[in-house]
């Protein structure tokens, strides 16, 4: 009793000093028309998602370093702890959730004719917010500075070059320098964490103020009954949907964002760029307009779509809000959505998978055996002079690693016993293994495959390919088991001309032990 | 309980739950970079042949430390003290008073701090001056071959 009295006393005091009850009333007691239902929860969902995005983003800046030398390592550091993985995962999946929610929100507005007078300005501020979200996505995509980030940005900047008359200017403004590098990264970082969030907050406030000024549009046909306050009636619906959406997002984020790819490597000509999924449609569109027509796919079609959306309140005039009586607009939007979905699906199926996304290659697996034979663990262990291979946080380039593996004395002076000499192919396998290990823990792989992997990486990989990794002089061995049985394979490897007199492949009968011949032939025979 | 109050309770508890879950994750993220510092490791500090029994020999070691995502290269001076047989120990050269680097004075066989006149004996114990405690001892051992001195930094 006493507590309650003093609590209400505190409330009175706060009220007299701040007037907080007025603010609470203004925020929560908005009167809503009868029939306002579940369709009207999407705005709150977006508000919650944007809030989570702002918070997780602000906390990520505690550890992120926007320089080409450190960005990649700092993200790897962030995801090295469980809370970091979750925060990074929430921020990553948050962008996808926001895009989906914004599209659903817009579809609701279109279907209900909510953009009609007097709400045209609300609609336009919403469109601006959509553009802002896409700008967030583009700028944020570069920040991890991995291969995916770098090459997607190359495409973005090439699209910007299509801008009529000012293409080079636009690309230059986006790049900050002559090529994508340190200046691009700081620029996109600043835009992503300062300029865009400031604009976002302003526009969200404007959007909500405009929504409140005109009141929500409510159901298409107004229903009889009294107005109800937002809290707790509509607030309960909003909260329920927000809770389900955030729980789903947390489930996605629990194991973190998809793993980073290799550090950005501008010299890697083999990498196939792939944008975030919601840009796949646009990406696919570019493929249908090659050469000088590129501007049509990159600028004209998206520009027309944007113009249609901007002009929608003036194209669809008249007070009628019932979707059944506005077939033209609904049809146009349905065709547009069908186009987006089709292009996105096609883009999804067309984009070739990069090696990164798939399982460990045989060469990488073989590298592990070579690492063990080379004695890397003498120094690279928990108690050793250097970081264990699993814990190496710096991700050196291929050349440095190759030099270090070939001659550690050169890079880590003071090492007493030099490791066993390794030839070029073995070094390549070790480098492939270490690079892979830096991004992904070693999976459980049968010992037989590891032995075969080491043999393949030492002797076969120069001419033969397995799972898209290897040389092109000999046949691809990815499915050789469906053509040859183990016994034939063993004979071919031991003495190729005994099976095919014209074979150019050298004989390995003397270079491999009988056990190794068994292992590699058994492995190859099992590949179907 | 009427419907209005039940709904208000649902909204308030759900919002409070979401808020606390988010705060917990963000708080753990902000407070605990668990791999920010790595544990000490054995570093080669010199060859036994360079040492004289019972005379502290200074060694400047360059050690790389993991500072979050950054690999820092720090220089640290340690004194190696060998008893002429199997036993070896190492002392940090950092004065325990205000962090100046002490020097070995061969005439008085003492460590002397140039800043405020702190004096330590060969074992690192305070002889006179302001230092509040002995020089920090650093773990040291001979490597299995017996040729090299390793210290744990």
PDB file of C-alpha atoms in Angstrom, chain B:
ATOM      1  CA  UNK B   1      -9.294 -10.277 -15.664  1.00  0.00           C
ATOM      2  CA  UNK B   2     -11.054  -8.492 -18.491  1.00  0.00           C
ATOM      3  CA  UNK B   3      -9.976  -8.748 -22.116  1.00  0.00           C
ATOM      4  CA  UNK B   4      -8.416  -5.330 -22.214  1.00  0.00           C
ATOM      5  CA  UNK B   5      -6.120  -6.007 -19.285  1.00  0.00           C
ATOM      6  CA  UNK B   6      -5.180  -9.449 -20.606  1.00  0.00           C
ATOM      7  CA  UNK B   7      -4.154  -7.946 -23.941  1.00  0.00           C
ATOM      8  CA  UNK B   8      -2.203  -5.186 -22.213  1.00  0.00           C
ATOM      9  CA  UNK B   9      -0.381  -7.794 -20.143  1.00  0.00           C
ATOM     10  CA  UNK B  10       0.439  -9.789 -23.292  1.00  0.00           C
ATOM     11  CA  UNK B  11       1.791  -6.718 -25.078  1.00  0.00           C
ATOM     12  CA  UNK B  12       3.844  -5.566 -22.100  1.00  0.00           C
ATOM     13  CA  UNK B  13       5.407  -8.954 -21.293  1.00  0.00           C
ATOM     14  CA  UNK B  14       6.186  -9.740 -24.932  1.00  0.00           C
ATOM     15  CA  UNK B  15       7.805  -6.368 -25.503  1.00  0.00           C
ATOM     16  CA  UNK B  16       9.749  -6.728 -22.252  1.00  0.00           C
ATOM     17  CA  UNK B  17      10.903 -10.215 -23.270  1.00  0.00           C
ATOM     18  CA  UNK B  18      12.061  -9.095 -26.728  1.00  0.00           C
ATOM     19  CA  UNK B  19      13.827  -6.124 -25.163  1.00  0.00           C
ATOM     20  CA  UNK B  20      15.665  -8.210 -22.587  1.00  0.00           C
ATOM     21  CA  UNK B  21      16.673 -10.924 -25.064  1.00  0.00           C
ATOM     22  CA  UNK B  22      18.107  -8.309 -27.401  1.00  0.00           C
ATOM     23  CA  UNK B  23      19.859  -6.508 -24.530  1.00  0.00           C
ATOM     24  CA  UNK B  24      21.373  -9.773 -23.294  1.00  0.00           C
ATOM     25  CA  UNK B  25      22.842 -10.660 -26.696  1.00  0.00           C
ATOM     26  CA  UNK B  26      24.077  -7.135 -27.389  1.00  0.00           C
ATOM     27  CA  UNK B  27      25.466  -6.804 -23.859  1.00  0.00           C
ATOM     28  CA  UNK B  28      27.375 -10.091 -24.105  1.00  0.00           C
ATOM     29  CA  UNK B  29      28.666  -8.992 -27.494  1.00  0.00           C
ATOM     30  CA  UNK B  30      29.854  -5.625 -26.192  1.00  0.00           C
ATOM     31  CA  UNK B  31      31.444  -6.970 -23.017  1.00  0.00           C
ATOM     32  CA  UNK B  32      33.081 -10.230 -23.918  1.00  0.00           C
ATOM     33  CA  UNK B  33      35.420 -10.566 -26.831  1.00  0.00           C
ATOM     34  CA  UNK B  34      36.667 -13.907 -25.514  1.00  0.00           C
ATOM     35  CA  UNK B  35      39.507 -14.227 -27.954  1.00  0.00           C
ATOM     36  CA  UNK B  36      40.705 -10.647 -27.615  1.00  0.00           C
ATOM     37  CA  UNK B  37      43.891 -11.683 -25.872  1.00  0.00           C
ATOM     38  CA  UNK B  38      45.677 -14.917 -26.338  1.00  0.00           C
ATOM     39  CA  UNK B  39      47.500 -16.791 -23.660  1.00  0.00           C
ATOM     40  CA  UNK B  40      51.247 -16.588 -23.221  1.00  0.00           C
ATOM     41  CA  UNK B  41      53.516 -18.850 -25.199  1.00  0.00           C
ATOM     42  CA  UNK B  42      57.128 -19.955 -25.133  1.00  0.00           C
ATOM     43  CA  UNK B  43      59.468 -17.679 -27.073  1.00  0.00           C
ATOM     44  CA  UNK B  44      63.093 -18.308 -27.863  1.00  0.00           C
ATOM     45  CA  UNK B  45      65.121 -15.695 -25.946  1.00  0.00           C
ATOM     46  CA  UNK B  46      68.694 -16.609 -26.841  1.00  0.00           C
ATOM     47  CA  UNK B  47      71.395 -19.266 -26.827  1.00  0.00           C
ATOM     48  CA  UNK B  48      72.853 -20.572 -23.596  1.00  0.00           C
ATOM     49  CA  UNK B  49      76.348 -19.892 -24.921  1.00  0.00           C
ATOM     50  CA  UNK B  50      75.620 -16.143 -24.814  1.00  0.00           C
ATOM     51  CA  UNK B  51      75.072 -16.182 -21.050  1.00  0.00           C
ATOM     52  CA  UNK B  52      77.536 -15.791 -18.177  1.00  0.00           C
ATOM     53  CA  UNK B  53      76.727 -17.524 -14.879  1.00  0.00           C
ATOM     54  CA  UNK B  54      74.926 -15.261 -12.401  1.00  0.00           C
ATOM     55  CA  UNK B  55      75.119 -12.149 -14.556  1.00  0.00           C
ATOM     56  CA  UNK B  56      71.741 -10.910 -15.817  1.00  0.00           C
ATOM     57  CA  UNK B  57      71.845 -10.491 -19.593  1.00  0.00           C
ATOM     58  CA  UNK B  58      69.277  -8.206 -21.236  1.00  0.00           C
ATOM     59  CA  UNK B  59      67.399  -9.495 -24.275  1.00  0.00           C
ATOM     60  CA  UNK B  60      65.031  -7.439 -26.395  1.00  0.00           C
ATOM     61  CA  UNK B  61      62.329  -9.743 -27.668  1.00  0.00           C
ATOM     62  CA  UNK B  62      59.829  -8.949 -30.354  1.00  0.00           C
ATOM     63  CA  UNK B  63      56.642 -10.749 -29.527  1.00  0.00           C
ATOM     64  CA  UNK B  64      53.485 -10.694 -31.562  1.00  0.00           C
ATOM     65  CA  UNK B  65      50.324 -10.411 -29.548  1.00  0.00           C
ATOM     66  CA  UNK B  66      46.818 -10.863 -30.768  1.00  0.00           C
ATOM     67  CA  UNK B  67      44.828  -7.729 -29.980  1.00  0.00           C
ATOM     68  CA  UNK B  68      41.348  -8.624 -31.149  1.00  0.00           C
ATOM     69  CA  UNK B  69      41.590  -8.875 -34.907  1.00  0.00           C
ATOM     70  CA  UNK B  70      44.898  -7.047 -34.889  1.00  0.00           C
ATOM     71  CA  UNK B  71      48.290  -8.666 -34.550  1.00  0.00           C
ATOM     72  CA  UNK B  72      50.470  -6.340 -32.584  1.00  0.00           C
ATOM     73  CA  UNK B  73      54.243  -6.591 -32.509  1.00  0.00           C
ATOM     74  CA  UNK B  74      55.528  -5.500 -29.120  1.00  0.00           C
ATOM     75  CA  UNK B  75      59.118  -5.180 -27.925  1.00  0.00           C
ATOM     76  CA  UNK B  76      59.819  -6.365 -24.464  1.00  0.00           C
ATOM     77  CA  UNK B  77      63.110  -6.442 -22.551  1.00  0.00           C
ATOM     78  CA  UNK B  78      63.803  -9.380 -20.248  1.00  0.00           C
ATOM     79  CA  UNK B  79      66.898 -10.213 -18.193  1.00  0.00           C
ATOM     80  CA  UNK B  80      68.043 -13.834 -18.352  1.00  0.00           C
ATOM     81  CA  UNK B  81      69.801 -15.111 -15.232  1.00  0.00           C
ATOM     82  CA  UNK B  82      71.636 -18.446 -15.423  1.00  0.00           C
ATOM     83  CA  UNK B  83      73.145 -20.188 -12.392  1.00  0.00           C
ATOM     84  CA  UNK B  84      75.883 -21.831 -14.525  1.00  0.00           C
ATOM     85  CA  UNK B  85      74.164 -25.210 -14.508  1.00  0.00           C
ATOM     86  CA  UNK B  86      70.588 -26.296 -15.307  1.00  0.00           C
ATOM     87  CA  UNK B  87      68.631 -23.550 -13.604  1.00  0.00           C
ATOM     88  CA  UNK B  88      67.600 -20.407 -15.399  1.00  0.00           C
ATOM     89  CA  UNK B  89      65.152 -17.651 -14.643  1.00  0.00           C
ATOM     90  CA  UNK B  90      64.060 -14.450 -16.294  1.00  0.00           C
ATOM     91  CA  UNK B  91      63.080 -11.019 -14.930  1.00  0.00           C
ATOM     92  CA  UNK B  92      61.035  -8.365 -16.588  1.00  0.00           C
ATOM     93  CA  UNK B  93      63.011  -5.149 -17.132  1.00  0.00           C
ATOM     94  CA  UNK B  94      59.974  -3.048 -16.294  1.00  0.00           C
ATOM     95  CA  UNK B  95      60.342  -1.260 -12.950  1.00  0.00           C
ATOM     96  CA  UNK B  96      57.406  -2.040 -10.664  1.00  0.00           C
ATOM     97  CA  UNK B  97      57.234   1.589  -9.560  1.00  0.00           C
ATOM     98  CA  UNK B  98      56.177   3.552 -12.630  1.00  0.00           C
ATOM     99  CA  UNK B  99      57.192   1.335 -15.519  1.00  0.00           C
ATOM    100  CA  UNK B 100      60.623   2.632 -16.555  1.00  0.00           C
ATOM    101  CA  UNK B 101      63.152   0.107 -17.904  1.00  0.00           C
ATOM    102  CA  UNK B 102      65.757  -0.927 -15.318  1.00  0.00           C
ATOM    103  CA  UNK B 103      69.450  -1.478 -16.169  1.00  0.00           C
ATOM    104  CA  UNK B 104      71.994  -3.910 -14.782  1.00  0.00           C
ATOM    105  CA  UNK B 105      74.849  -2.129 -13.026  1.00  0.00           C
ATOM    106  CA  UNK B 106      77.889  -4.413 -13.203  1.00  0.00           C
ATOM    107  CA  UNK B 107      79.820  -2.385 -10.552  1.00  0.00           C
ATOM    108  CA  UNK B 108      77.247  -2.670  -7.763  1.00  0.00           C
ATOM    109  CA  UNK B 109      75.657  -5.866  -9.187  1.00  0.00           C
ATOM    110  CA  UNK B 110      72.241  -4.304  -8.829  1.00  0.00           C
ATOM    111  CA  UNK B 111      69.376  -3.398 -11.133  1.00  0.00           C
ATOM    112  CA  UNK B 112      68.905   0.361 -11.147  1.00  0.00           C
ATOM    113  CA  UNK B 113      65.910   2.276 -12.351  1.00  0.00           C
ATOM    114  CA  UNK B 114      66.918   5.558 -14.057  1.00  0.00           C
ATOM    115  CA  UNK B 115      63.670   7.338 -13.226  1.00  0.00           C
ATOM    116  CA  UNK B 116      63.283   7.454  -9.449  1.00  0.00           C
ATOM    117  CA  UNK B 117      66.312   5.555  -8.164  1.00  0.00           C
ATOM    118  CA  UNK B 118      64.716   2.198  -7.459  1.00  0.00           C
ATOM    119  CA  UNK B 119      67.327  -0.517  -6.796  1.00  0.00           C
ATOM    120  CA  UNK B 120      66.796  -4.288  -7.067  1.00  0.00           C
ATOM    121  CA  UNK B 121      69.231  -7.134  -6.381  1.00  0.00           C
ATOM    122  CA  UNK B 122      70.117  -9.866  -8.883  1.00  0.00           C
ATOM    123  CA  UNK B 123      67.078 -11.888  -7.805  1.00  0.00           C
ATOM    124  CA  UNK B 124      64.819  -8.899  -8.446  1.00  0.00           C
ATOM    125  CA  UNK B 125      64.117  -8.088  -4.783  1.00  0.00           C
ATOM    126  CA  UNK B 126      63.779  -4.421  -3.832  1.00  0.00           C
ATOM    127  CA  UNK B 127      66.939  -3.075  -2.175  1.00  0.00           C
ATOM    128  CA  UNK B 128      65.963   0.578  -1.883  1.00  0.00           C
ATOM    129  CA  UNK B 129      63.851   3.285  -3.459  1.00  0.00           C
ATOM    130  CA  UNK B 130      60.127   3.589  -4.209  1.00  0.00           C
ATOM    131  CA  UNK B 131      59.312   0.262  -5.996  1.00  0.00           C
ATOM    132  CA  UNK B 132      56.454  -1.437  -4.138  1.00  0.00           C
ATOM    133  CA  UNK B 133      57.327  -5.046  -5.118  1.00  0.00           C
ATOM    134  CA  UNK B 134      60.083  -7.119  -6.723  1.00  0.00           C
ATOM    135  CA  UNK B 135      60.665  -7.201 -10.465  1.00  0.00           C
ATOM    136  CA  UNK B 136      58.174  -9.491 -12.205  1.00  0.00           C
ATOM    137  CA  UNK B 137      59.521 -12.988 -12.758  1.00  0.00           C
ATOM    138  CA  UNK B 138      58.988 -14.545 -16.135  1.00  0.00           C
ATOM    139  CA  UNK B 139      58.872 -18.310 -16.552  1.00  0.00           C
ATOM    140  CA  UNK B 140      61.998 -19.556 -18.287  1.00  0.00           C
ATOM    141  CA  UNK B 141      63.416 -22.935 -19.242  1.00  0.00           C
ATOM    142  CA  UNK B 142      66.006 -24.564 -21.437  1.00  0.00           C
ATOM    143  CA  UNK B 143      64.724 -26.252 -24.549  1.00  0.00           C
ATOM    144  CA  UNK B 144      65.104 -30.054 -24.631  1.00  0.00           C
ATOM    145  CA  UNK B 145      68.406 -29.872 -26.509  1.00  0.00           C
ATOM    146  CA  UNK B 146      69.776 -27.609 -23.777  1.00  0.00           C
ATOM    147  CA  UNK B 147      71.133 -25.077 -26.259  1.00  0.00           C
ATOM    148  CA  UNK B 148      68.389 -22.443 -26.184  1.00  0.00           C
ATOM    149  CA  UNK B 149      66.630 -20.437 -23.523  1.00  0.00           C
ATOM    150  CA  UNK B 150      62.868 -20.160 -23.823  1.00  0.00           C
ATOM    151  CA  UNK B 151      60.767 -17.682 -21.885  1.00  0.00           C
ATOM    152  CA  UNK B 152      57.017 -17.592 -21.535  1.00  0.00           C
ATOM    153  CA  UNK B 153      55.564 -14.272 -22.665  1.00  0.00           C
TER     154      UNK B 153
END
